[in-house]
Coordinates of N, CA and C in Angstrom, one line a residue:
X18 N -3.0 -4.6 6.4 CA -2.0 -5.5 5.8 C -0.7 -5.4 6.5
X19 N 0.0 -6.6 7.1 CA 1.0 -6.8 7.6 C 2.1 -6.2 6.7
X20 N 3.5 -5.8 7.3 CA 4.3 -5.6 6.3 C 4.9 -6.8 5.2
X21 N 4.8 -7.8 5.9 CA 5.2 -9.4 5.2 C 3.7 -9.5 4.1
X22 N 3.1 -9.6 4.5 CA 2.0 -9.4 3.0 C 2.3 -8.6 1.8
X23 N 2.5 -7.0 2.7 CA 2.9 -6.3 1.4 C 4.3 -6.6 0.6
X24 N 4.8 -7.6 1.4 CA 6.5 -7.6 0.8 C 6.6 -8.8 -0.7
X25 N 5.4 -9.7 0.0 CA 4.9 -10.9 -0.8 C 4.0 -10.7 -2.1
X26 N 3.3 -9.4 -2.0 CA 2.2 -8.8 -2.8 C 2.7 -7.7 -4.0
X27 N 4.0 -7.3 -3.7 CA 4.9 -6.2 -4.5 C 6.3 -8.1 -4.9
X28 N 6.3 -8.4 -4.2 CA 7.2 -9.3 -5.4 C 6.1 -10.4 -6.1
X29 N 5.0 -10.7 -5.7 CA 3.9 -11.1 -7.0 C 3.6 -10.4 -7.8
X30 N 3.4 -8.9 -7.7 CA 3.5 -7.9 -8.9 C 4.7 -8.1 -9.7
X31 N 6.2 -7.9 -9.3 CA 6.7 -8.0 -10.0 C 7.0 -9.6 -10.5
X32 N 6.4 -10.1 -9.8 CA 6.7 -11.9 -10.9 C 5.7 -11.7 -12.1
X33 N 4.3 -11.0 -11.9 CA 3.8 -10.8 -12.8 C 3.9 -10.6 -14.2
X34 N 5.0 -9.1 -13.9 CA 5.4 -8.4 -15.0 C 6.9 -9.1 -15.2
X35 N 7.2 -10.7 -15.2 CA 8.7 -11.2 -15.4 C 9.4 -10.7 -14.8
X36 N 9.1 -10.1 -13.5 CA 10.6 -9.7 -13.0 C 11.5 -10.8 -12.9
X37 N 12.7 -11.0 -12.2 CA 14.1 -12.0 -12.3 C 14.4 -12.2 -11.0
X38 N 14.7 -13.3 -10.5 CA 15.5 -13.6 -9.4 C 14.9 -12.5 -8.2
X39 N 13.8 -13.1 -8.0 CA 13.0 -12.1 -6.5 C 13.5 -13.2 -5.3
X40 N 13.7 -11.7 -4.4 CA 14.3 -12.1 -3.3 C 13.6 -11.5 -2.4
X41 N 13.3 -12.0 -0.9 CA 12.6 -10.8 0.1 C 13.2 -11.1 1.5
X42 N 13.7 -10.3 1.8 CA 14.5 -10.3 3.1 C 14.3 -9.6 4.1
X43 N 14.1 -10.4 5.4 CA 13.6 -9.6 6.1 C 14.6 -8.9 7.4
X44 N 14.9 -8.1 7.0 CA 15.9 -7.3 7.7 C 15.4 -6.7 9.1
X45 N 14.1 -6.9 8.9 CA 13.5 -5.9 10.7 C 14.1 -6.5 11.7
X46 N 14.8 -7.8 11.3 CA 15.3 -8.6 13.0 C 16.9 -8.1 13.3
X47 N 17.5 -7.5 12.2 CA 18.7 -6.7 12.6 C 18.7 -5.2 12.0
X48 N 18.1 -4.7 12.0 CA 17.9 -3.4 11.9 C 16.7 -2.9 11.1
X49 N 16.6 -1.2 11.5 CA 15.6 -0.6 11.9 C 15.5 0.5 10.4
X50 N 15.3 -0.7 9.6 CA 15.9 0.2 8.4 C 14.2 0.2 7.6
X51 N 13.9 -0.7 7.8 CA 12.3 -1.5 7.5 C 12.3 -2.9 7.9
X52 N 11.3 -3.1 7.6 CA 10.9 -4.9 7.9 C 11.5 -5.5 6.6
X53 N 11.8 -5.3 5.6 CA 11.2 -6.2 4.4 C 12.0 -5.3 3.4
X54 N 13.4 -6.0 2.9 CA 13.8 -5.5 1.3 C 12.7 -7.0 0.5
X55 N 12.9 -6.1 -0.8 CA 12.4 -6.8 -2.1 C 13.1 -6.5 -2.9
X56 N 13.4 -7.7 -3.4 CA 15.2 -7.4 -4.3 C 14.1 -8.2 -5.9
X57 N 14.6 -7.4 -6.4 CA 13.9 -8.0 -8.2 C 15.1 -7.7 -9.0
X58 N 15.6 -8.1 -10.0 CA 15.9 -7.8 -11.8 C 15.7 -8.3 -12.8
X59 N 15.2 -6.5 -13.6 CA 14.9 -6.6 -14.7 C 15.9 -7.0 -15.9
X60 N 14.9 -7.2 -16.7 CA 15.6 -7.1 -18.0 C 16.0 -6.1 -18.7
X61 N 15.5 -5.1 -18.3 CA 16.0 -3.8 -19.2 C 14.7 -2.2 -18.4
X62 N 15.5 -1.5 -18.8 CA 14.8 -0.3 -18.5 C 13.0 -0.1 -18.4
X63 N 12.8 0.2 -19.5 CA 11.4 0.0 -19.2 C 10.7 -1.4 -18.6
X64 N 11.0 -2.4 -18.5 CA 10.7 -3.7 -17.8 C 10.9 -3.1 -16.3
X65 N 11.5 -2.6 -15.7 CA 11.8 -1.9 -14.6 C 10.7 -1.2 -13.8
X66 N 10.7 -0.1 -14.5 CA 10.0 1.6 -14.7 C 8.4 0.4 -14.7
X67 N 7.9 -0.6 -15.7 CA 6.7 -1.3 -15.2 C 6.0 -1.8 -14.2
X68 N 7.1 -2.5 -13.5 CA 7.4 -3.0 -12.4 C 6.8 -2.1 -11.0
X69 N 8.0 -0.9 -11.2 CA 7.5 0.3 -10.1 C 6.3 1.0 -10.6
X70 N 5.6 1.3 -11.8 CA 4.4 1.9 -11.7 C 3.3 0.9 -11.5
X71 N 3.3 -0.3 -11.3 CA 2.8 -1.3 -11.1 C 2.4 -1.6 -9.4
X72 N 3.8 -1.4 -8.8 CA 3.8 -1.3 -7.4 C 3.1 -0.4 -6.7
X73 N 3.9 1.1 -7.4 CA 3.1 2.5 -7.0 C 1.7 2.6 -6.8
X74 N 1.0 2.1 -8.2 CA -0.3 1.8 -8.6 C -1.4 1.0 -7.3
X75 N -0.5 0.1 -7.0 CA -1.5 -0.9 -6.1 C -1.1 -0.4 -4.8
X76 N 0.1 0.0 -4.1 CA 0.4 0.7 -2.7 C -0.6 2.4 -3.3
X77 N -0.6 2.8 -3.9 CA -1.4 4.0 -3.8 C -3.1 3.7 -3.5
X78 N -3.8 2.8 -3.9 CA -5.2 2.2 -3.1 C -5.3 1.9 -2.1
X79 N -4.0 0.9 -1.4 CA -4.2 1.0 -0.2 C -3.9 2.1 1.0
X80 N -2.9 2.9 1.2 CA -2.0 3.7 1.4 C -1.7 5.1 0.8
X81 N -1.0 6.1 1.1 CA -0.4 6.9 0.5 C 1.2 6.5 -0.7
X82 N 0.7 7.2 -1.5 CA 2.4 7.4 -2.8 C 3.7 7.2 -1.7
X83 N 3.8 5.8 -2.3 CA 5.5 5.8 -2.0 C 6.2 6.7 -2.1
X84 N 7.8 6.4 -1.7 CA 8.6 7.7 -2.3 C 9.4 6.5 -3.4
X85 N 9.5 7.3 -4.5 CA 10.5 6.6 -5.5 C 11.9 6.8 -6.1
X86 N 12.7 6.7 -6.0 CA 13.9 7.4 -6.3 C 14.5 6.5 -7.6
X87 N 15.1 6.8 -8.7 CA 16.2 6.4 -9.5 C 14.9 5.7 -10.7
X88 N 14.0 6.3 -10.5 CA 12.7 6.2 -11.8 C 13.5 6.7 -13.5
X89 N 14.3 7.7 -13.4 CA 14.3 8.2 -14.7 C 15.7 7.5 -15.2
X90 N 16.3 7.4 -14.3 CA 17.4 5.9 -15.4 C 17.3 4.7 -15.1
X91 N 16.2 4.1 -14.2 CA 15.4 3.2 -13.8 C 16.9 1.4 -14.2
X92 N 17.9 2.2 -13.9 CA 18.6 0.5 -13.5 C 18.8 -0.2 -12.5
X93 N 18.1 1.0 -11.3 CA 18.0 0.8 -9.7 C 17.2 2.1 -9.7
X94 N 15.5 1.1 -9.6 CA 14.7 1.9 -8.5 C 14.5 1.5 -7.1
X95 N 13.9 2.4 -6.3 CA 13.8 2.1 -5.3 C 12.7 2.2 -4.9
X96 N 11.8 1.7 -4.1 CA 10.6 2.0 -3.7 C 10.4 1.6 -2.1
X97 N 10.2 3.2 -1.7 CA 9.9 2.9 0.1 C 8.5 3.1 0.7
X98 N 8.3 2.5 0.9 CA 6.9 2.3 1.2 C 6.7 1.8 3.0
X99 N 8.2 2.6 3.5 CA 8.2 2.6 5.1 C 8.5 1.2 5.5
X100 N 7.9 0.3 5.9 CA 8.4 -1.0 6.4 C 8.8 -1.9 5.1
X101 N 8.5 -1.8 4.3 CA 8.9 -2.9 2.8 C 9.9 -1.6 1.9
X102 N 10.5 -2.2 1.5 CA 11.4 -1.1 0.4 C 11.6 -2.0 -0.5
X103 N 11.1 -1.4 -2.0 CA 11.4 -2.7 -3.0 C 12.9 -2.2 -3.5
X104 N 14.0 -3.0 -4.4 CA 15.0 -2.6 -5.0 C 14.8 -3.3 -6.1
X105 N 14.8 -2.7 -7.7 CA 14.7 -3.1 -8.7 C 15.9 -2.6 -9.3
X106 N 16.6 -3.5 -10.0 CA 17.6 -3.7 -10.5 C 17.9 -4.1 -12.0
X107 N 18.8 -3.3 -12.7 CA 19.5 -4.2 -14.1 C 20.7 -5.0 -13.2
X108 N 20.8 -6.7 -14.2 CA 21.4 -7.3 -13.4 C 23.1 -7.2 -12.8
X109 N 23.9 -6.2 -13.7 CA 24.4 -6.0 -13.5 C 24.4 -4.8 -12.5
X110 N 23.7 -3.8 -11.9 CA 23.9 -3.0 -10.4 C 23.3 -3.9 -9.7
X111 N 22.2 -5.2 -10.2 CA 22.2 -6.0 -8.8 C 23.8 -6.8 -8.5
X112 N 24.4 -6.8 -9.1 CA 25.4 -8.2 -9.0 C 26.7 -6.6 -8.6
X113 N 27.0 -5.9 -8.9 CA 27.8 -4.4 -8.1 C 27.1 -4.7 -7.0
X114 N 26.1 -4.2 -6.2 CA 25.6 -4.2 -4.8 C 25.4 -5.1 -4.1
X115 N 24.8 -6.1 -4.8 CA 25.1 -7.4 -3.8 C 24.7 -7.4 -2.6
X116 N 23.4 -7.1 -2.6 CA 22.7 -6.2 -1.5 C 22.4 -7.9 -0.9
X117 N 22.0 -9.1 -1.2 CA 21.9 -9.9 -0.4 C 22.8 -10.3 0.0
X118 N 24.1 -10.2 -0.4 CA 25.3 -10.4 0.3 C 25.4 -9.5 1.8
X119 N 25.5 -7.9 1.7 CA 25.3 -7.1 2.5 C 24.4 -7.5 3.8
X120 N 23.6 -7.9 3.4 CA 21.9 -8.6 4.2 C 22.5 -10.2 4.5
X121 N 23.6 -10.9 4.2 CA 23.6 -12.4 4.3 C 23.1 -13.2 5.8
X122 N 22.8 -12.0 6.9 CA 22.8 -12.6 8.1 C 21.1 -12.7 8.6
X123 N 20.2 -12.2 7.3 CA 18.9 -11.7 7.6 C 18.4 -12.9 6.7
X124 N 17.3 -13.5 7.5 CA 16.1 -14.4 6.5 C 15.7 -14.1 5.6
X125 N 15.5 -14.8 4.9 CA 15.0 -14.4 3.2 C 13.9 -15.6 3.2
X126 N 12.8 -14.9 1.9 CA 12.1 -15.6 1.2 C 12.6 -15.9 -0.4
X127 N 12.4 -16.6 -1.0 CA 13.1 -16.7 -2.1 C 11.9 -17.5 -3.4
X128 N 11.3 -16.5 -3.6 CA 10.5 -16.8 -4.8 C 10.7 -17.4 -6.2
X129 N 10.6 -18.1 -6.8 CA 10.9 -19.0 -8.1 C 9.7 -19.1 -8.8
X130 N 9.5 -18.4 -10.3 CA 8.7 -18.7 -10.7 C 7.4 -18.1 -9.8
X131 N 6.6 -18.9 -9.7 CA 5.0 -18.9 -8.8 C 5.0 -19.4 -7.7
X132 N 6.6 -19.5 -7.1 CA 6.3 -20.4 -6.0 C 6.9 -19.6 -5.3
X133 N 6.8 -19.3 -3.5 CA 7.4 -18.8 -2.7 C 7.7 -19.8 -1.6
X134 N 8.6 -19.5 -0.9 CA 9.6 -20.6 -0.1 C 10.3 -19.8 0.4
X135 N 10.3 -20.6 2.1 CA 11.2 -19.9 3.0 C 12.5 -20.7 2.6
X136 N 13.3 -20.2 2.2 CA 14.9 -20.3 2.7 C 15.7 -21.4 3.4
X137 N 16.5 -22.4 3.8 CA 16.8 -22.6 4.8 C 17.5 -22.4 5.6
X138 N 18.5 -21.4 5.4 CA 18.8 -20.4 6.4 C 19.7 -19.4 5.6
X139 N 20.2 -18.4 6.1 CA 21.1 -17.4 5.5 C 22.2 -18.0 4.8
X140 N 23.2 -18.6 6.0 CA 24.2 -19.2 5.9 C 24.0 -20.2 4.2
X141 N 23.7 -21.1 4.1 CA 23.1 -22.1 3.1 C 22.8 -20.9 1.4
X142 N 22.4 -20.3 1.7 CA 21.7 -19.5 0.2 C 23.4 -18.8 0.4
X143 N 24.4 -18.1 1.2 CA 25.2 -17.6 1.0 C 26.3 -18.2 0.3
X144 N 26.6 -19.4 1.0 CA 27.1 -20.5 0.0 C 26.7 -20.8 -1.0
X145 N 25.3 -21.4 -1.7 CA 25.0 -21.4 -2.7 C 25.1 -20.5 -3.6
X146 N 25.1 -19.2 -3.3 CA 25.4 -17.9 -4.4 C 26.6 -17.9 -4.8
X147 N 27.7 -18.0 -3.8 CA 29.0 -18.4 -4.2 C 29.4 -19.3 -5.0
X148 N 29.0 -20.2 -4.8 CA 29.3 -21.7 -5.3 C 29.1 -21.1 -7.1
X149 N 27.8 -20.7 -7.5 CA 27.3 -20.4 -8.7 C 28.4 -19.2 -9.8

């Protein structure tokens, strides 16, 4: 499995379980951090904690246990799974980090609902976030 599969396959998990406003950005073309954030938010704590045992669950059949961090106040987990890292969020530490702001210069995919769609460019979604 390419890293771009697994990045598409952990934010269809969490569109599954309602996650919010998924985002997936592919950062491997400016740094060497991974290929692939996965930006989600929840609605609340346990909607979260679902999400990542959900993820864990399906990366543990293919692969070895992620590493997970910020599971037990679960308003920012993390999940690294080496080239993909998911970030799940309450929306307020997504909207503090502003981690696609941080990332504004890296491609994104930008999931809605059941549909996934490339972007049309950084620049364009950066404005539009603003604008809102």
């Amino acid at each position: 499995m390419t890293s771009k599969e697994l990045a598409l396959k952990c934010a269809g998990i969490a569109s599954e379980k309602k996650g919010q406003n998924l985002t997936i950005i592919k950062i491997g073309d400016i740094s060497n951090i991974a290929d692939f954030f996965v930006i989600v938010s929840g609605t609340s704590s346990r909607q979260i904690q679902t999400i990542a045992d959900e993820i864990e669950t399906y990366y543990k059949t293919t692969e070895e246990s992620p590493r997970i961090e910020g599971y037990k106040q679960a308003n920012w987990i993390v999940i690294d799974m080496g080239d993909v890292v998911v970030h799940l969020f309450t929306p307020d530490l997504r909207y503090h980090f502003d981690l696609e702001a941080l990332w504004q210069n890296a491609p994104r995919i930008k999931m809605s609902g059941e549909t996934i769609k490339e972007e049309e460019t950084p620049e364009l979604i950066w404005t539009k976030k603003r604008r809102l």
